[in-house]
CSV table of C-alpha atoms in Angstrom, one decimal:
chain,number,residue,atom,x,y,z
A,792,MET,CA,-20.5,-86.1,-128.2
A,793,ALA,CA,-18.7,-82.9,-127.6
A,794,ARG,CA,-15.4,-84.8,-127.3
A,795,ILE,CA,-16.1,-86.6,-130.6
A,796,ALA,CA,-16.8,-83.2,-132.3
A,797,ALA,CA,-13.6,-81.8,-130.8
A,798,LEU,CA,-11.6,-84.7,-132.0
A,799,LEU,CA,-13.0,-84.5,-135.5
A,800,LEU,CA,-12.3,-80.8,-135.5
A,801,ILE,CA,-8.7,-81.4,-134.5
A,802,SER,CA,-8.3,-84.0,-137.2
A,803,LEU,CA,-9.7,-81.6,-139.7
A,804,LEU,CA,-7.3,-78.9,-138.6
A,805,LEU,CA,-4.4,-81.2,-139.0
A,806,GLY,CA,-5.6,-82.4,-142.4
A,807,GLY,CA,-6.2,-85.9,-141.2
A,808,ILE,CA,-10.0,-86.3,-141.1
A,809,GLY,CA,-11.0,-89.9,-140.4
A,810,ASN,CA,-7.5,-90.8,-139.8
A,811,LEU,CA,-7.7,-91.7,-136.1
A,812,GLN,CA,-5.2,-94.5,-136.9
A,813,ALA,CA,-2.4,-92.1,-136.2
A,814,GLN,CA,0.8,-92.7,-138.2
A,815,THR,CA,3.1,-90.3,-136.4
A,816,ALA,CA,3.8,-89.5,-132.8
A,817,GLU,CA,2.4,-86.0,-133.4
A,818,GLU,CA,-0.9,-87.3,-134.7
A,819,MET,CA,-1.0,-89.9,-131.9
A,820,VAL,CA,-0.8,-87.0,-129.4
A,821,ASP,CA,-4.0,-85.7,-130.8
A,822,VAL,CA,-5.7,-89.0,-130.6
A,823,CYS,CA,-4.4,-89.8,-127.2
A,824,VAL,CA,-5.5,-86.5,-125.8
A,825,GLY,CA,-9.0,-87.3,-127.1
A,826,LYS,CA,-8.9,-90.6,-125.3
A,827,ALA,CA,-8.0,-89.0,-122.0
A,828,GLY,CA,-11.6,-88.0,-121.5
A,829,GLU,CA,-13.8,-84.9,-121.5
A,830,ASP,CA,-13.0,-83.9,-118.0
A,831,ALA,CA,-9.2,-83.8,-118.7
A,832,THR,CA,-7.3,-80.8,-119.8
A,833,TYR,CA,-4.1,-81.6,-121.7
A,834,LEU,CA,-0.9,-80.3,-120.1
A,835,LYS,CA,2.1,-82.1,-121.6
A,836,ASP,CA,3.0,-85.0,-123.9
A,837,PHE,CA,5.9,-87.4,-123.8
A,838,LYS,CA,7.0,-88.9,-127.1
A,839,VAL,CA,8.9,-92.1,-126.9
A,840,LYS,CA,10.7,-94.3,-129.4
A,841,LEU,CA,12.7,-97.1,-127.9
A,842,GLY,CA,14.7,-99.9,-129.4
A,843,VAL,CA,15.3,-103.5,-128.3
A,844,PRO,CA,17.2,-104.1,-125.1
A,845,THR,CA,20.9,-103.1,-125.0
A,846,ASP,CA,23.2,-105.3,-122.9
A,847,GLY,CA,20.1,-107.3,-121.9
A,848,ARG,CA,18.5,-104.2,-120.2
A,849,PRO,CA,15.2,-103.0,-121.6
A,850,GLN,CA,15.2,-99.4,-122.7
A,851,VAL,CA,13.2,-96.9,-120.7
A,852,ALA,CA,12.4,-93.2,-121.3
A,853,ARG,CA,12.3,-91.0,-118.2
A,854,PHE,CA,10.8,-87.6,-117.9
A,855,PRO,CA,10.9,-85.4,-114.8
A,856,LEU,CA,8.0,-83.0,-114.0
A,857,VAL,CA,6.6,-81.0,-111.2
A,858,LEU,CA,3.2,-81.9,-109.9
A,859,SER,CA,1.2,-79.7,-107.5
A,860,SER,CA,-0.7,-80.7,-104.4
A,861,ASN,CA,-4.5,-80.5,-104.5
A,862,ASN,CA,-4.6,-81.4,-108.1
A,863,ILE,CA,-5.8,-84.6,-109.8
A,864,TYR,CA,-3.7,-85.6,-112.8
A,865,ARG,CA,-4.5,-88.1,-115.4
A,866,PHE,CA,-1.8,-90.2,-117.1
A,867,SER,CA,-2.5,-92.1,-120.3
A,868,VAL,CA,-0.3,-93.8,-122.9
A,869,CYS,CA,-1.0,-94.7,-126.5
A,870,ASP,CA,1.1,-96.9,-128.8
A,871,LEU,CA,1.6,-96.1,-132.4
A,872,PRO,CA,0.3,-98.7,-134.9
A,873,SER,CA,3.9,-99.4,-135.9
A,874,SER,CA,4.9,-100.2,-132.4
A,875,GLU,CA,5.9,-103.8,-131.7
A,876,GLY,CA,5.5,-103.6,-127.9
A,877,LYS,CA,2.8,-102.4,-125.7
A,878,ALA,CA,3.7,-99.2,-123.8
A,879,VAL,CA,3.5,-98.9,-120.0
A,880,ILE,CA,3.6,-95.6,-118.1
A,881,LYS,CA,4.8,-95.5,-114.5
A,882,ILE,CA,5.0,-92.7,-112.0
A,883,TYR,CA,7.8,-92.5,-109.5
A,884,ASP,CA,8.3,-90.3,-106.5
A,885,ASN,CA,12.0,-90.2,-105.9
A,886,ASN,CA,12.9,-93.9,-106.4
A,887,ARG,CA,9.6,-95.2,-105.2
A,888,LEU,CA,7.1,-96.5,-107.7
A,889,ILE,CA,3.7,-94.9,-107.1
A,890,PHE,CA,1.7,-96.6,-109.9
A,891,SER,CA,2.1,-98.5,-113.2
A,892,SER,CA,-0.5,-98.6,-115.9
A,893,TYR,CA,0.2,-102.3,-116.2
A,894,ALA,CA,0.1,-104.8,-113.3
A,895,GLU,CA,2.6,-107.6,-113.9
A,896,ASP,CA,1.0,-110.0,-111.5
A,897,THR,CA,-2.6,-109.8,-112.7
A,898,LYS,CA,-1.8,-108.7,-116.3
A,899,GLU,CA,-4.4,-105.9,-115.8
A,900,GLU,CA,-4.1,-102.6,-117.6
A,901,PHE,CA,-5.1,-99.3,-116.1
A,902,ASN,CA,-4.9,-96.8,-118.9
A,903,PRO,CA,-5.7,-94.0,-118.2
A,904,PHE,CA,-5.3,-93.7,-114.5
A,905,ASN,CA,-5.7,-90.7,-112.1
A,906,PHE,CA,-3.3,-89.5,-109.5
A,907,MET,CA,-4.5,-87.3,-106.6
A,908,CYS,CA,-1.4,-85.3,-105.8
A,909,LYS,CA,-1.0,-84.2,-102.2
A,910,LYS,CA,2.7,-83.3,-102.3
A,911,THR,CA,4.1,-80.7,-104.6
A,912,GLY,CA,7.4,-81.8,-105.9
A,913,ILE,CA,9.4,-83.4,-108.7
A,914,TYR,CA,8.1,-86.8,-110.0
A,915,HIS,CA,9.4,-89.0,-112.7
A,916,ILE,CA,7.4,-90.5,-115.5
A,917,PHE,CA,8.9,-93.7,-117.0
A,918,ILE,CA,7.6,-95.1,-120.3
A,919,SER,CA,8.8,-98.6,-121.5
A,920,PHE,CA,7.4,-101.4,-123.6
A,921,LEU,CA,6.3,-104.8,-122.2
A,922,ASP,CA,8.7,-107.7,-122.5
A,923,GLY,CA,11.5,-105.3,-123.6
A,924,LYS,CA,10.1,-105.0,-127.1
A,925,SER,CA,10.8,-102.0,-129.3
A,926,GLY,CA,8.1,-99.5,-130.0
A,927,GLU,CA,6.9,-95.9,-130.3
A,928,ALA,CA,4.3,-94.3,-128.0
A,929,VAL,CA,3.1,-91.1,-126.5
A,930,GLY,CA,2.3,-90.4,-122.9
A,931,ILE,CA,-0.1,-87.7,-122.0
A,932,LEU,CA,-0.3,-85.7,-118.7
A,933,SER,CA,-3.7,-84.1,-118.2
A,934,TYR,CA,-5.3,-82.0,-115.5
A,935,VAL,CA,-8.6,-83.3,-114.3
A,936,LYS,CA,-11.3,-80.7,-113.8
A,937,LYS,CA,-12.9,-80.7,-110.4
B,317,MET,CA,-14.4,-45.1,-122.3
B,318,ILE,CA,-13.2,-44.1,-118.9
B,319,ARG,CA,-11.1,-47.2,-118.8
B,320,ASN,CA,-9.6,-46.5,-122.2
B,321,SER,CA,-8.8,-42.9,-121.1
B,322,LEU,CA,-7.2,-44.3,-117.9
B,323,LEU,CA,-5.2,-46.8,-119.9
B,324,LEU,CA,-4.0,-44.1,-122.2
B,325,LEU,CA,-3.1,-41.9,-119.3
B,326,LEU,CA,-1.2,-44.7,-117.6
B,327,SER,CA,0.5,-45.6,-120.8
B,328,LEU,CA,2.0,-42.2,-121.4
B,329,PRO,CA,4.9,-42.6,-119.1
B,330,LEU,CA,5.5,-46.0,-120.7
B,331,LEU,CA,5.6,-44.5,-124.1
B,332,PHE,CA,7.8,-41.5,-123.3
B,333,GLY,CA,9.5,-41.9,-120.0
B,334,CYS,CA,10.9,-45.4,-119.6
B,335,GLN,CA,13.7,-45.8,-122.1
B,336,SER,CA,16.4,-44.7,-119.8
B,337,LYS,CA,15.2,-46.2,-116.5
B,338,LYS,CA,17.5,-48.5,-114.8
B,339,GLY,CA,16.4,-52.0,-113.9
B,340,LYS,CA,14.0,-52.8,-116.7
B,341,TRP,CA,15.1,-54.6,-119.9
B,342,SER,CA,18.4,-53.4,-121.2
B,343,ASP,CA,18.4,-51.7,-124.5
B,344,THR,CA,19.0,-53.6,-127.7
B,345,GLU,CA,22.8,-53.5,-127.4
B,346,PHE,CA,22.8,-57.0,-125.8
B,347,ASP,CA,20.2,-58.4,-128.1
B,348,VAL,CA,21.3,-61.5,-130.0
B,349,PRO,CA,20.1,-62.3,-133.5
B,350,ASP,CA,17.7,-65.3,-133.5
B,351,SER,CA,20.0,-67.2,-135.9
B,352,ILE,CA,22.7,-67.4,-133.3
B,353,GLU,CA,22.8,-70.4,-131.1
B,354,ILE,CA,23.6,-69.9,-127.5
B,355,ALA,CA,24.8,-72.9,-125.5
B,356,ALA,CA,24.3,-73.0,-121.8
B,357,ASP,CA,27.2,-71.9,-119.7
B,358,PHE,CA,28.3,-75.5,-119.0
B,359,LYS,CA,28.3,-75.2,-115.2
B,360,ILE,CA,25.3,-77.5,-115.7
B,361,SER,CA,25.2,-80.1,-118.4
B,362,GLU,CA,22.7,-79.8,-121.4
B,363,GLU,CA,21.1,-83.0,-120.3
B,364,ALA,CA,20.5,-81.8,-116.8
B,365,LEU,CA,19.2,-78.6,-118.1
B,366,GLU,CA,16.7,-80.4,-120.3
B,367,GLU,CA,15.5,-82.2,-117.2
B,368,ILE,CA,15.0,-79.0,-115.3
B,369,VAL,CA,13.2,-77.3,-118.1
B,370,GLN,CA,10.6,-80.0,-118.1
B,371,ASN,CA,10.0,-79.2,-114.5
B,372,VAL,CA,8.2,-75.9,-114.6
B,373,SER,CA,4.5,-76.3,-114.0
B,374,SER,CA,1.7,-75.2,-116.4
B,375,PRO,CA,-0.1,-71.9,-116.1
B,376,ILE,CA,-3.3,-73.7,-116.7
B,377,GLU,CA,-3.1,-75.3,-113.2
B,378,MET,CA,-2.8,-71.9,-111.5
B,379,SER,CA,-5.6,-70.4,-113.5
B,380,ALA,CA,-7.8,-73.4,-112.9
B,381,LEU,CA,-7.3,-73.1,-109.1
B,382,ILE,CA,-8.1,-69.4,-109.2
B,383,LYS,CA,-11.4,-70.2,-110.9
B,384,GLU,CA,-12.1,-73.2,-108.6
B,385,ILE,CA,-12.0,-71.0,-105.5
B,386,GLY,CA,-14.7,-68.8,-106.9
B,387,THR,CA,-12.7,-65.8,-108.1
B,388,PRO,CA,-14.6,-63.8,-110.6
B,389,PHE,CA,-12.9,-63.0,-113.9
B,390,SER,CA,-11.0,-59.7,-114.0
B,391,VAL,CA,-9.4,-58.2,-117.1
B,392,ASP,CA,-7.4,-56.0,-114.8
B,393,TYR,CA,-5.1,-58.8,-113.9
B,394,LEU,CA,-3.9,-59.2,-117.5
B,395,ALA,CA,-0.9,-57.6,-119.2
B,396,THR,CA,-2.0,-55.2,-121.9
B,397,THR,CA,-1.4,-56.2,-125.5
B,398,ASP,CA,-1.7,-52.6,-126.6
B,399,PHE,CA,2.1,-52.1,-127.0
B,400,VAL,CA,3.1,-55.5,-128.4
B,401,GLU,CA,4.8,-53.9,-131.4
B,402,ARG,CA,7.2,-52.2,-129.1
B,403,TYR,CA,8.6,-55.5,-127.8
B,404,ASN,CA,11.2,-55.8,-130.5
B,405,THR,CA,14.3,-57.6,-129.1
B,406,SER,CA,14.3,-61.3,-129.0
B,407,PHE,CA,14.7,-61.2,-125.2
B,408,GLN,CA,11.6,-59.0,-124.8
B,409,MET,CA,9.6,-61.0,-127.3
B,410,ALA,CA,10.4,-64.4,-125.7
B,411,TYR,CA,9.6,-63.1,-122.2
B,412,MET,CA,6.3,-61.4,-123.3
B,413,LEU,CA,5.4,-64.6,-125.3
B,414,GLY,CA,5.4,-66.3,-121.9
B,415,VAL,CA,3.5,-63.5,-120.2
B,416,PHE,CA,0.8,-63.5,-122.8
B,417,GLY,CA,0.8,-67.3,-122.8
B,418,ALA,CA,-0.1,-67.3,-119.1
B,419,ASP,CA,-2.8,-64.7,-119.7
B,420,LEU,CA,-4.2,-66.8,-122.6
B,421,GLY,CA,-4.4,-69.8,-120.2
B,422,TYR,CA,-6.4,-67.6,-117.7
B,423,LEU,CA,-8.7,-66.4,-120.5
B,424,ASN,CA,-9.1,-70.0,-121.8
B,425,ILE,CA,-10.1,-71.2,-118.3
B,426,TYR,CA,-12.7,-68.5,-118.0
B,427,ASP,CA,-13.9,-69.0,-121.6
B,428,LYS,CA,-13.4,-65.3,-122.5
B,429,ASN,CA,-13.3,-65.7,-126.2
B,430,THR,CA,-13.6,-62.0,-127.0
B,431,GLN,CA,-10.4,-61.1,-125.3
B,432,ILE,CA,-8.7,-64.3,-126.4
B,433,VAL,CA,-8.4,-63.0,-130.0
B,434,ASP,CA,-6.3,-60.0,-128.9
B,435,TYR,CA,-3.9,-62.3,-127.1
B,436,LEU,CA,-3.7,-64.8,-129.9
B,437,THR,CA,-2.8,-61.9,-132.3
B,438,SER,CA,-0.1,-60.6,-130.0
B,439,ILE,CA,1.3,-64.1,-129.3
B,440,SER,CA,1.4,-64.8,-133.0
B,441,LYS,CA,3.4,-61.6,-133.6
B,442,LEU,CA,5.9,-62.4,-130.9
B,443,ALA,CA,6.2,-66.0,-132.0
B,444,ASP,CA,6.9,-64.9,-135.5
B,445,GLY,CA,9.5,-62.4,-134.1
B,446,ILE,CA,11.5,-65.2,-132.6
B,447,LYS,CA,10.9,-67.6,-135.5
B,448,VAL,CA,8.6,-70.1,-133.8
B,449,GLY,CA,5.4,-68.8,-135.4
B,450,GLN,CA,5.1,-72.0,-137.5
B,451,PHE,CA,4.1,-73.8,-134.3
B,452,PHE,CA,1.3,-71.3,-133.5
B,453,ASP,CA,-1.7,-72.0,-135.7
B,454,PHE,CA,-3.1,-68.5,-135.4
B,455,SER,CA,-5.9,-68.9,-138.0
B,456,SER,CA,-7.2,-72.1,-136.5
B,457,LEU,CA,-7.0,-70.8,-133.0
B,458,LYS,CA,-8.8,-67.6,-134.0
B,459,ARG,CA,-11.5,-69.6,-135.7
B,460,LEU,CA,-12.0,-71.7,-132.6
B,461,ALA,CA,-12.0,-68.6,-130.4
B,462,THR,CA,-14.8,-67.0,-132.4
B,463,SER,CA,-16.9,-70.1,-132.5
B,464,ARG,CA,-17.7,-70.6,-128.8
B,465,GLU,CA,-18.3,-74.3,-129.1
B,466,ASN,CA,-14.8,-75.5,-129.2
B,467,ILE,CA,-13.2,-74.4,-125.9
B,468,ASP,CA,-11.6,-77.8,-125.3
B,469,SER,CA,-9.9,-77.7,-128.7
B,470,LEU,CA,-8.8,-74.1,-128.2
B,471,MET,CA,-7.2,-74.9,-124.9
B,472,TYR,CA,-5.5,-78.0,-126.3
B,473,ILE,CA,-4.1,-76.4,-129.4
B,474,SER,CA,-2.9,-73.3,-127.3
B,475,VAL,CA,-1.1,-75.4,-124.7
B,476,SER,CA,0.3,-77.7,-127.4
B,477,SER,CA,1.6,-74.8,-129.4
B,478,PHE,CA,3.5,-73.4,-126.4
B,479,ASN,CA,4.9,-76.9,-125.7
B,480,LYS,CA,6.1,-77.1,-129.4
B,481,MET,CA,7.6,-73.6,-129.4
B,482,ASP,CA,9.4,-74.4,-126.2
B,483,SER,CA,10.8,-77.7,-127.5
B,484,TYR,CA,11.8,-76.1,-130.8
B,485,LEU,CA,13.7,-73.3,-129.1
B,486,ARG,CA,15.7,-75.8,-127.1
B,487,GLU,CA,16.3,-78.1,-130.1
B,488,THR,CA,17.6,-75.2,-132.1
B,489,LYS,CA,20.0,-74.2,-129.3
B,490,ARG,CA,18.1,-71.2,-128.3
B,491,GLY,CA,17.5,-72.4,-124.8
B,492,HIS,CA,17.9,-68.9,-123.4
B,493,LEU,CA,14.7,-67.8,-125.2
B,494,SER,CA,12.9,-70.9,-123.9
B,495,ALA,CA,14.1,-69.9,-120.4
B,496,LEU,CA,12.8,-66.4,-120.9
B,497,MET,CA,9.5,-67.7,-122.1
B,498,ILE,CA,9.2,-70.0,-119.2
B,499,THR,CA,10.1,-67.2,-116.8
B,500,GLY,CA,7.4,-65.0,-118.4
B,501,ILE,CA,4.8,-67.8,-117.9
B,502,TRP,CA,5.8,-68.3,-114.3
B,503,ILE,CA,5.9,-64.7,-113.3
B,504,GLU,CA,2.6,-63.9,-114.9
B,505,GLY,CA,1.0,-67.0,-113.2
B,506,MET,CA,2.4,-65.8,-109.9
B,507,TYR,CA,1.1,-62.4,-110.5
B,508,LEU,CA,-2.4,-63.7,-111.2
B,509,ALA,CA,-2.4,-65.8,-108.1
B,510,THR,CA,-1.0,-63.1,-105.8
B,511,GLN,CA,-3.4,-60.5,-107.1
B,512,VAL,CA,-6.3,-62.8,-106.3
B,513,ALA,CA,-4.7,-63.6,-102.9
B,514,GLN,CA,-4.8,-60.0,-101.9
B,515,ASP,CA,-8.5,-60.2,-101.5
B,516,ASN,CA,-9.0,-63.9,-101.0
B,517,SER,CA,-7.2,-65.7,-98.2
B,518,ASP,CA,-8.2,-69.2,-99.5
B,519,PRO,CA,-5.8,-71.6,-97.8
B,520,VAL,CA,-5.4,-73.7,-101.0
B,521,LEU,CA,-4.4,-70.7,-103.0
B,522,GLN,CA,-2.0,-69.6,-100.2
B,523,THR,CA,-0.4,-73.0,-100.2
B,524,ARG,CA,-0.1,-73.0,-104.0
B,525,ILE,CA,1.7,-69.7,-103.8
B,526,GLY,CA,4.0,-70.9,-101.1
B,527,GLU,CA,4.8,-74.0,-103.1
B,528,GLN,CA,6.0,-71.8,-106.0
B,529,LYS,CA,9.3,-71.7,-104.0
B,530,LEU,CA,10.1,-75.0,-105.6
B,531,ASN,CA,9.4,-73.8,-109.1
B,532,MET,CA,11.3,-70.6,-108.4
B,533,ASN,CA,14.4,-72.7,-107.5
B,534,ASN,CA,14.0,-74.6,-110.8
B,535,LEU,CA,13.7,-71.4,-112.7
B,536,PHE,CA,16.9,-70.1,-111.2
B,537,LEU,CA,18.8,-73.3,-112.2
B,538,ILE,CA,17.6,-72.7,-115.8
B,539,LEU,CA,18.4,-69.0,-115.9
B,540,ASN,CA,21.8,-69.4,-114.2
B,541,ALA,CA,22.8,-71.6,-117.1
B,542,TYR,CA,22.7,-68.5,-119.3
B,543,GLN,CA,24.0,-65.9,-116.8
B,544,SER,CA,26.9,-65.0,-119.1
B,545,GLN,CA,24.4,-62.9,-121.0
B,546,PRO,CA,24.0,-59.5,-119.3
B,547,GLN,CA,20.2,-59.3,-119.9
B,548,ILE,CA,19.7,-62.7,-118.2
B,549,GLN,CA,22.0,-61.8,-115.4
B,550,GLU,CA,19.9,-58.6,-114.9
B,551,LEU,CA,16.7,-60.7,-115.0
B,552,VAL,CA,18.1,-63.0,-112.3
B,553,GLU,CA,19.0,-60.1,-110.1
B,554,THR,CA,15.5,-58.7,-110.5
B,555,LEU,CA,13.9,-62.1,-109.7
B,556,ASN,CA,16.2,-62.5,-106.8
B,557,GLN,CA,14.0,-60.1,-104.9
B,558,ILE,CA,11.2,-62.6,-105.0
B,559,LYS,CA,13.5,-65.5,-104.2
B,560,VAL,CA,14.7,-63.7,-101.0
B,561,GLU,CA,11.1,-63.7,-99.8
B,562,PHE,CA,10.5,-67.4,-100.9
B,563,ASP,CA,13.6,-68.4,-99.0
B,564,LYS,CA,11.7,-67.6,-95.8
B,565,VAL,CA,8.9,-70.0,-96.6
B,566,GLU,CA,9.2,-73.4,-95.1
B,567,ILE,CA,7.9,-76.6,-96.7
B,568,THR,CA,7.7,-79.8,-94.6
B,569,TYR,CA,6.6,-83.3,-95.5
B,570,GLU,CA,4.4,-85.8,-93.8
B,571,MET,CA,5.0,-89.4,-94.8
B,572,GLY,CA,2.3,-91.9,-96.0
B,573,ASP,CA,1.7,-94.7,-98.4
B,574,PRO,CA,-0.4,-94.2,-101.5
B,575,GLU,CA,-3.7,-96.0,-101.8
B,576,THR,CA,-5.7,-97.1,-104.8
B,577,VAL,CA,-9.4,-96.4,-105.1
B,578,GLU,CA,-11.9,-96.7,-108.0
B,579,GLN,CA,-13.8,-93.6,-108.9
B,580,ASP,CA,-16.3,-93.4,-111.8
B,581,GLY,CA,-14.9,-96.6,-113.2
B,582,MET,CA,-11.3,-95.3,-113.3
B,583,ILE,CA,-8.4,-96.1,-111.0
B,584,MET,CA,-7.3,-93.3,-108.8
B,585,ILE,CA,-4.1,-93.3,-106.8
B,586,VAL,CA,-4.5,-91.2,-103.7
B,587,GLN,CA,-1.2,-90.0,-102.3
B,588,ASN,CA,-1.0,-89.9,-98.6
B,589,GLU,CA,2.3,-88.3,-98.4
B,590,ARG,CA,1.8,-84.6,-98.2
B,591,SER,CA,3.6,-81.3,-98.4
B,592,ILE,CA,2.8,-78.7,-95.8
B,593,VAL,CA,3.6,-75.0,-96.6
B,594,HIS,CA,4.4,-72.8,-93.6
B,595,ILE,CA,3.9,-69.2,-94.6
B,596,THR,CA,3.1,-66.3,-92.4
B,597,GLU,CA,0.7,-63.5,-93.3
B,598,GLU,CA,3.7,-61.1,-93.3
B,599,GLN,CA,5.6,-63.4,-95.7
B,600,MET,CA,2.6,-63.7,-98.0
B,601,ASN,CA,2.1,-59.9,-98.1
B,602,SER,CA,5.8,-59.5,-99.0
B,603,ILE,CA,5.5,-62.0,-101.8
B,604,ILE,CA,2.4,-60.4,-103.1
B,605,LYS,CA,4.0,-56.9,-103.0
B,606,ILE,CA,7.3,-57.9,-104.5
B,607,THR,CA,5.7,-60.1,-107.2
B,608,GLU,CA,3.6,-57.1,-108.4
B,609,GLU,CA,6.6,-54.8,-108.5
B,610,VAL,CA,8.8,-57.3,-110.4
B,611,ARG,CA,6.1,-58.3,-112.8
B,612,ASN,CA,5.3,-54.7,-113.6
B,613,LYS,CA,8.9,-53.8,-114.0
B,614,LEU,CA,9.6,-56.7,-116.4
B,615,ILE,CA,6.7,-55.8,-118.8
B,616,GLU,CA,7.7,-52.2,-118.8
B,617,LEU,CA,9.0,-50.9,-122.1
């Protein structure tokens, strides 16, 4: 209930009441932060606009960030309505994939998902679209309250 | 009343005695008009710099930890907003924007709405001063702060505003101001944590402080890109006092594969690779001491 009230308020502040069907990446950040859950505190957003594959290689957006040990982080991703493809968010530690919001083998989606960090360091967030389609999306990094 | 008198007393040397002291911010002779774009000193590419800038952690995380370990709120940890009008160069304004931003995060975490308004007012002035005030919705934030029901929204809009200001500064080739703001946020977060650590030897807090070695190294990469500016060079020299202490801290790693568990209906990836911070009591005490000195020196007028 509190989350809904907060969302409505944010929409009001931005002059977009009732318009939860965000049209811009900026509006989508507000909506996506709301979807992250009541126990999540927004830290950062990653806006992505990708085209179709170039030279046969799907486009991917990459963002480095520092995560701290003893924290639980939540990752979520939201597509803009205009997006052709479905966005997938992945977290990498060096070159090693830690988790993807979409499991290719089972076709399951895990959005949002939590990450219990035990190693402070630089991680990389990758955002791409399924099947190499073009699209626009926002990724959200939140801190999960203990 | 006693506190106010004490503050006034303490502020007298700041008001009258600090202008010629060595080591604090330089006078305005090196100040650069906000309209001037300053490119990084190309020892490091703009793209690489962009990556590094993304890599400085949020003050919310440090404040949240401070609260989680049971530390009571203390207004004494915060930088005073009383002299905000006197921060009048773009360097001072950008740096203090970061300092007050970190303090705002601390106040938000502790739901201290009364004090929040003071900080919002100061941040708004500083943001206007470096022409990023359009990203700081002061009236909405003030309204949220005075109606105690919307803490989540207040926190979100505050953090989001700082992210937008930071992005805009870099987009408009004023990365040096973004670097200063980030430095202010980091130093103030360090100050809050180390002040708490003076009286609380919580191992998680001590580890978090030790881990700041990584953020400090990132910060140096950012600042070094603008070292051709005397004020930034001076700042780097000051911060180097903390770096010297952090260089003695050792961080080792223990390998392990992540596992996936389900908790409250949501997937959680538990990392089993861990970082271990090796920091002695002596090193911690040195970091606490030097952080306090550096932080106080940098907010001096």
